[in-house]
PDB file of C-alpha atoms in Angstrom:
ATOM      1  CA  MET A  27     -58.964-126.255 176.651  1.00 83.00           C
ATOM      2  CA  THR A  28     -60.520-127.119 180.001  1.00 92.00           C
ATOM      3  CA  GLU A  29     -63.689-129.193 180.080  1.00 96.00           C
ATOM      4  CA  ILE A  30     -65.934-129.413 183.171  1.00 98.00           C
ATOM      5  CA  VAL A  31     -67.801-132.686 183.431  1.00 97.00           C
ATOM      6  CA  HIS A  32     -70.416-133.997 185.935  1.00 98.00           C
ATOM      7  CA  VAL A  33     -69.207-137.531 186.492  1.00 98.00           C
ATOM      8  CA  SER A  34     -71.162-140.763 186.981  1.00 98.00           C
ATOM      9  CA  ALA A  35     -70.234-143.308 189.615  1.00 98.00           C
ATOM     10  CA  PRO A  36     -68.295-145.469 187.164  1.00 98.00           C
ATOM     11  CA  GLU A  37     -66.453-142.403 185.787  1.00 98.00           C
ATOM     12  CA  LEU A  38     -65.593-141.414 189.379  1.00 98.00           C
ATOM     13  CA  VAL A  39     -63.942-144.802 189.901  1.00 98.00           C
ATOM     14  CA  THR A  40     -62.089-144.393 186.603  1.00 97.00           C
ATOM     15  CA  TYR A  41     -60.737-140.961 187.654  1.00 97.00           C
ATOM     16  CA  ALA A  42     -60.066-141.980 191.290  1.00 98.00           C
ATOM     17  CA  ASP A  43     -56.291-142.216 190.845  1.00 98.00           C
ATOM     18  CA  ASP A  44     -56.024-138.878 189.155  1.00 97.00           C
ATOM     19  CA  LEU A  45     -58.321-137.300 191.760  1.00 98.00           C
ATOM     20  CA  ALA A  46     -56.150-138.833 194.405  1.00 98.00           C
ATOM     21  CA  GLY A  47     -53.152-137.018 192.959  1.00 97.00           C
ATOM     22  CA  LEU A  48     -55.127-133.750 193.032  1.00 98.00           C
ATOM     23  CA  LEU A  49     -56.139-134.369 196.655  1.00 98.00           C
ATOM     24  CA  VAL A  50     -52.594-135.178 197.718  1.00 98.00           C
ATOM     25  CA  GLU A  51     -51.206-132.080 195.976  1.00 97.00           C
ATOM     26  CA  THR A  52     -53.906-129.912 197.552  1.00 97.00           C
ATOM     27  CA  VAL A  53     -53.156-131.255 201.066  1.00 97.00           C
ATOM     28  CA  ASP A  54     -49.367-131.037 200.581  1.00 97.00           C
ATOM     29  CA  GLU A  55     -49.809-127.428 199.511  1.00 95.00           C
ATOM     30  CA  GLY A  56     -51.564-126.671 202.787  1.00 95.00           C
ATOM     31  CA  SER A  57     -55.214-126.371 201.848  1.00 95.00           C
ATOM     32  CA  SER A  58     -57.666-127.499 204.480  1.00 94.00           C
ATOM     33  CA  VAL A  59     -59.984-130.007 202.752  1.00 96.00           C
ATOM     34  CA  GLY A  60     -60.496-132.481 205.575  1.00 96.00           C
ATOM     35  CA  PHE A  61     -57.253-134.423 205.433  1.00 97.00           C
ATOM     36  CA  LEU A  62     -53.966-134.287 207.343  1.00 97.00           C
ATOM     37  CA  ALA A  63     -50.516-134.364 205.719  1.00 97.00           C
ATOM     38  CA  PRO A  64     -48.819-136.405 204.646  1.00 97.00           C
ATOM     39  CA  LEU A  65     -51.716-138.039 202.783  1.00 98.00           C
ATOM     40  CA  ASP A  66     -51.034-141.420 201.244  1.00 98.00           C
ATOM     41  CA  ARG A  67     -52.002-141.467 197.571  1.00 98.00           C
ATOM     42  CA  GLU A  68     -53.602-144.921 197.764  1.00 98.00           C
ATOM     43  CA  ALA A  69     -55.643-143.852 200.840  1.00 98.00           C
ATOM     44  CA  ALA A  70     -56.766-140.789 198.816  1.00 98.00           C
ATOM     45  CA  ALA A  71     -57.761-143.034 195.889  1.00 98.00           C
ATOM     46  CA  ILE A  72     -59.766-145.258 198.167  1.00 98.00           C
ATOM     47  CA  TRP A  73     -61.537-142.234 199.619  1.00 98.00           C
ATOM     48  CA  TRP A  74     -62.560-141.167 196.105  1.00 98.00           C
ATOM     49  CA  ARG A  75     -63.728-144.667 195.164  1.00 98.00           C
ATOM     50  CA  GLU A  76     -65.822-144.803 198.325  1.00 98.00           C
ATOM     51  CA  ARG A  77     -67.770-141.743 197.074  1.00 98.00           C
ATOM     52  CA  ALA A  78     -69.079-143.763 194.106  1.00 98.00           C
ATOM     53  CA  ALA A  79     -72.003-145.245 196.047  1.00 98.00           C
ATOM     54  CA  ALA A  80     -73.207-141.807 197.066  1.00 98.00           C
ATOM     55  CA  VAL A  81     -72.879-140.535 193.529  1.00 98.00           C
ATOM     56  CA  GLU A  82     -74.851-143.548 192.260  1.00 98.00           C
ATOM     57  CA  ALA A  83     -77.509-142.837 194.906  1.00 98.00           C
ATOM     58  CA  GLY A  84     -77.683-139.151 193.883  1.00 97.00           C
ATOM     59  CA  SER A  85     -76.802-137.794 197.329  1.00 98.00           C
ATOM     60  CA  ILE A  86     -73.497-136.380 196.020  1.00 98.00           C
ATOM     61  CA  GLY A  87     -72.698-134.875 192.670  1.00 98.00           C
ATOM     62  CA  ILE A  88     -69.052-134.559 191.607  1.00 98.00           C
ATOM     63  CA  TRP A  89     -67.641-132.457 188.768  1.00 98.00           C
ATOM     64  CA  ILE A  90     -64.142-132.595 187.409  1.00 98.00           C
ATOM     65  CA  ALA A  91     -62.213-130.166 185.254  1.00 98.00           C
ATOM     66  CA  ARG A  92     -60.053-131.945 182.678  1.00 96.00           C
ATOM     67  CA  GLU A  93     -57.313-130.480 180.598  1.00 91.00           C
ATOM     68  CA  GLY A  94     -55.424-132.630 178.221  1.00 87.00           C
ATOM     69  CA  GLY A  95     -56.875-135.789 179.773  1.00 85.00           C
ATOM     70  CA  ARG A  96     -55.676-134.862 183.282  1.00 92.00           C
ATOM     71  CA  VAL A  97     -57.872-133.823 186.176  1.00 97.00           C
ATOM     72  CA  SER A  98     -57.035-130.201 187.051  1.00 97.00           C
ATOM     73  CA  GLY A  99     -59.866-129.523 189.533  1.00 98.00           C
ATOM     74  CA  THR A 100     -62.954-130.845 191.197  1.00 98.00           C
ATOM     75  CA  ILE A 101     -66.037-129.824 193.203  1.00 98.00           C
ATOM     76  CA  ALA A 102     -68.865-131.645 194.935  1.00 98.00           C
ATOM     77  CA  LEU A 103     -72.463-130.883 195.697  1.00 98.00           C
ATOM     78  CA  VAL A 104     -73.836-132.733 198.727  1.00 98.00           C
ATOM     79  CA  ARG A 105     -77.637-132.851 198.941  1.00 98.00           C
ATOM     80  CA  ALA A 106     -79.332-132.388 202.317  1.00 97.00           C
ATOM     81  CA  PRO A 107     -80.734-135.731 203.413  1.00 95.00           C
ATOM     82  CA  LEU A 108     -83.846-134.612 205.379  1.00 96.00           C
ATOM     83  CA  PRO A 109     -87.246-133.889 203.819  1.00 96.00           C
ATOM     84  CA  ASN A 110     -87.418-130.344 205.206  1.00 97.00           C
ATOM     85  CA  ALA A 111     -84.055-129.471 203.635  1.00 97.00           C
ATOM     86  CA  ARG A 112     -84.502-130.624 200.074  1.00 95.00           C
ATOM     87  CA  HIS A 113     -84.151-127.029 198.931  1.00 97.00           C
ATOM     88  CA  ARG A 114     -80.534-126.776 200.040  1.00 98.00           C
ATOM     89  CA  ALA A 115     -77.193-128.426 199.440  1.00 98.00           C
ATOM     90  CA  GLU A 116     -73.583-128.054 200.510  1.00 98.00           C
ATOM     91  CA  VAL A 117     -70.770-127.226 198.163  1.00 98.00           C
ATOM     92  CA  ALA A 118     -67.676-129.208 199.158  1.00 98.00           C
ATOM     93  CA  LYS A 119     -64.126-130.201 198.104  1.00 98.00           C
ATOM     94  CA  LEU A 120     -63.473-127.384 195.660  1.00 98.00           C
ATOM     95  CA  MET A 121     -59.896-128.167 194.664  1.00 98.00           C
ATOM     96  CA  VAL A 122     -57.726-126.859 191.868  1.00 97.00           C
ATOM     97  CA  ARG A 123     -54.202-128.150 191.196  1.00 95.00           C
ATOM     98  CA  PRO A 124     -51.667-125.601 192.377  1.00 93.00           C
ATOM     99  CA  SER A 125     -50.264-125.460 188.823  1.00 91.00           C
ATOM    100  CA  ALA A 126     -53.712-124.538 187.427  1.00 93.00           C
ATOM    101  CA  ARG A 127     -54.639-121.794 189.943  1.00 94.00           C
ATOM    102  CA  GLY A 128     -55.191-118.197 189.018  1.00 92.00           C
ATOM    103  CA  GLN A 129     -56.855-118.983 185.704  1.00 93.00           C
ATOM    104  CA  GLY A 130     -60.495-118.864 186.871  1.00 95.00           C
ATOM    105  CA  LEU A 131     -60.960-122.617 187.157  1.00 97.00           C
ATOM    106  CA  GLY A 132     -62.225-122.501 190.726  1.00 97.00           C
ATOM    107  CA  ARG A 133     -64.812-119.938 189.730  1.00 97.00           C
ATOM    108  CA  ALA A 134     -65.809-122.057 186.669  1.00 97.00           C
ATOM    109  CA  LEU A 135     -66.284-125.163 188.810  1.00 98.00           C
ATOM    110  CA  LEU A 136     -68.349-123.192 191.288  1.00 98.00           C
ATOM    111  CA  ALA A 137     -70.492-121.728 188.477  1.00 98.00           C
ATOM    112  CA  ALA A 138     -71.120-125.267 187.055  1.00 98.00           C
ATOM    113  CA  VAL A 139     -72.352-126.525 190.435  1.00 98.00           C
ATOM    114  CA  GLU A 140     -74.523-123.447 190.972  1.00 98.00           C
ATOM    115  CA  ALA A 141     -76.156-123.812 187.544  1.00 97.00           C
ATOM    116  CA  TYR A 142     -76.802-127.510 188.109  1.00 98.00           C
ATOM    117  CA  ALA A 143     -78.236-126.876 191.606  1.00 98.00           C
ATOM    118  CA  ALA A 144     -80.632-124.243 190.214  1.00 97.00           C
ATOM    119  CA  THR A 145     -81.960-126.711 187.589  1.00 96.00           C
ATOM    120  CA  GLU A 146     -82.528-129.256 190.339  1.00 97.00           C
ATOM    121  CA  GLY A 147     -84.662-126.806 192.323  1.00 96.00           C
ATOM    122  CA  ILE A 148     -82.040-126.206 194.973  1.00 97.00           C
ATOM    123  CA  THR A 149     -82.423-122.578 196.093  1.00 98.00           C
ATOM    124  CA  LEU A 150     -79.862-122.412 198.917  1.00 98.00           C
ATOM    125  CA  LEU A 151     -76.215-123.407 198.849  1.00 98.00           C
ATOM    126  CA  ILE A 152     -73.847-123.441 201.833  1.00 98.00           C
ATOM    127  CA  LEU A 153     -70.151-124.038 202.205  1.00 98.00           C
ATOM    128  CA  ASP A 154     -67.316-123.565 204.619  1.00 98.00           C
ATOM    129  CA  THR A 155     -63.619-122.818 204.211  1.00 98.00           C
ATOM    130  CA  GLU A 156     -60.608-122.007 206.250  1.00 97.00           C
ATOM    131  CA  THR A 157     -60.738-118.392 207.369  1.00 98.00           C
ATOM    132  CA  GLY A 158     -58.197-116.293 205.507  1.00 96.00           C
ATOM    133  CA  SER A 159     -57.682-118.844 202.719  1.00 95.00           C
ATOM    134  CA  LEU A 160     -57.414-117.888 199.061  1.00 92.00           C
ATOM    135  CA  ALA A 161     -60.727-119.753 198.498  1.00 95.00           C
ATOM    136  CA  GLU A 162     -62.541-116.945 200.328  1.00 96.00           C
ATOM    137  CA  GLN A 163     -61.646-114.642 197.450  1.00 95.00           C
ATOM    138  CA  VAL A 164     -63.237-117.019 195.030  1.00 96.00           C
ATOM    139  CA  TYR A 165     -66.449-117.303 197.048  1.00 98.00           C
ATOM    140  CA  CYS A 166     -66.742-113.539 197.700  1.00 97.00           C
ATOM    141  CA  GLY A 167     -66.010-112.796 194.016  1.00 96.00           C
ATOM    142  CA  ALA A 168     -68.771-115.220 193.016  1.00 97.00           C
ATOM    143  CA  GLY A 169     -71.417-113.439 195.123  1.00 97.00           C
ATOM    144  CA  TRP A 170     -71.456-115.685 198.187  1.00 98.00           C
ATOM    145  CA  SER A 171     -72.468-114.089 201.538  1.00 98.00           C
ATOM    146  CA  LYS A 172     -70.367-114.596 204.621  1.00 98.00           C
ATOM    147  CA  VAL A 173     -72.282-115.843 207.657  1.00 98.00           C
ATOM    148  CA  GLY A 174     -69.493-115.833 210.204  1.00 98.00           C
ATOM    149  CA  SER A 175     -66.489-117.700 211.539  1.00 98.00           C
ATOM    150  CA  VAL A 176     -66.071-120.440 214.156  1.00 98.00           C
ATOM    151  CA  PRO A 177     -62.675-120.530 215.911  1.00 98.00           C
ATOM    152  CA  GLY A 178     -60.777-123.819 215.984  1.00 98.00           C
ATOM    153  CA  TYR A 179     -63.373-125.552 213.797  1.00 98.00           C
ATOM    154  CA  ALA A 180     -61.002-127.774 211.782  1.00 97.00           C
ATOM    155  CA  ALA A 181     -57.388-128.720 211.602  1.00 97.00           C
ATOM    156  CA  ASP A 182     -55.243-127.692 208.686  1.00 97.00           C
ATOM    157  CA  PRO A 183     -53.084-130.336 206.986  1.00 97.00           C
ATOM    158  CA  ALA A 184     -50.350-129.805 209.642  1.00 97.00           C
ATOM    159  CA  GLY A 185     -52.871-130.566 212.397  1.00 97.00           C
ATOM    160  CA  SER A 186     -53.216-127.029 213.761  1.00 97.00           C
ATOM    161  CA  LEU A 187     -56.763-125.958 214.624  1.00 98.00           C
ATOM    162  CA  LYS A 188     -57.927-123.057 212.444  1.00 98.00           C
ATOM    163  CA  PRO A 189     -61.038-120.916 212.251  1.00 98.00           C
ATOM    164  CA  THR A 190     -63.591-121.716 209.577  1.00 98.00           C
ATOM    165  CA  THR A 191     -65.832-119.235 207.768  1.00 98.00           C
ATOM    166  CA  PHE A 192     -69.297-120.228 206.606  1.00 98.00           C
ATOM    167  CA  TYR A 193     -70.937-118.850 203.425  1.00 98.00           C
ATOM    168  CA  TYR A 194     -74.286-119.142 201.660  1.00 98.00           C
ATOM    169  CA  LYS A 195     -75.711-118.291 198.315  1.00 98.00           C
ATOM    170  CA  GLU A 196     -79.379-118.059 197.357  1.00 98.00           C
ATOM    171  CA  LEU A 197     -80.309-119.246 193.890  1.00 98.00           C
ATOM    172  CA  ALA A 198     -83.312-118.288 191.829  1.00 90.00           C
ATOM    173  CA  ALA A 199     -86.092-120.833 191.804  1.00 74.00           C
ATOM    174  CA  PRO A 200     -86.535-122.446 188.436  1.00 67.00           C
TER     175      PRO A 200
END
């Protein structure tokens, strides 16, 4: 059974090596999540450990999906830093292990973040993803609205510039 957990900073450090494996698999598989291939596993683990300070400060929230003690997915919620933007946050780094895809895990992680955001008084979520990616199906299926695409916005893991599509979702005020 899959369990979705909002992790603390110390827990993030504990799971950093497993999250690094997830990140490396995701990049190797071709998903555009901000990294180029080949991604060194130790560099990926360091990247995750470096997020711990932001988690501790409350500027980033990270959820993991665990199945059988292994991380099978993750998602992050990045709070807007400016006073006039406290009502919004960015959803980032939604990743599901290739072997766990197609089972609704991405949608479950997204729902967990949306529910948490609503309880925190966040009424607007934004995200971006590579145009034409399978992730777009997840976001559209979860009721997200497409804003538009920007050509050549980010490089895919092979280093080729790809368009990125931006989405938003309004949440009910608590």
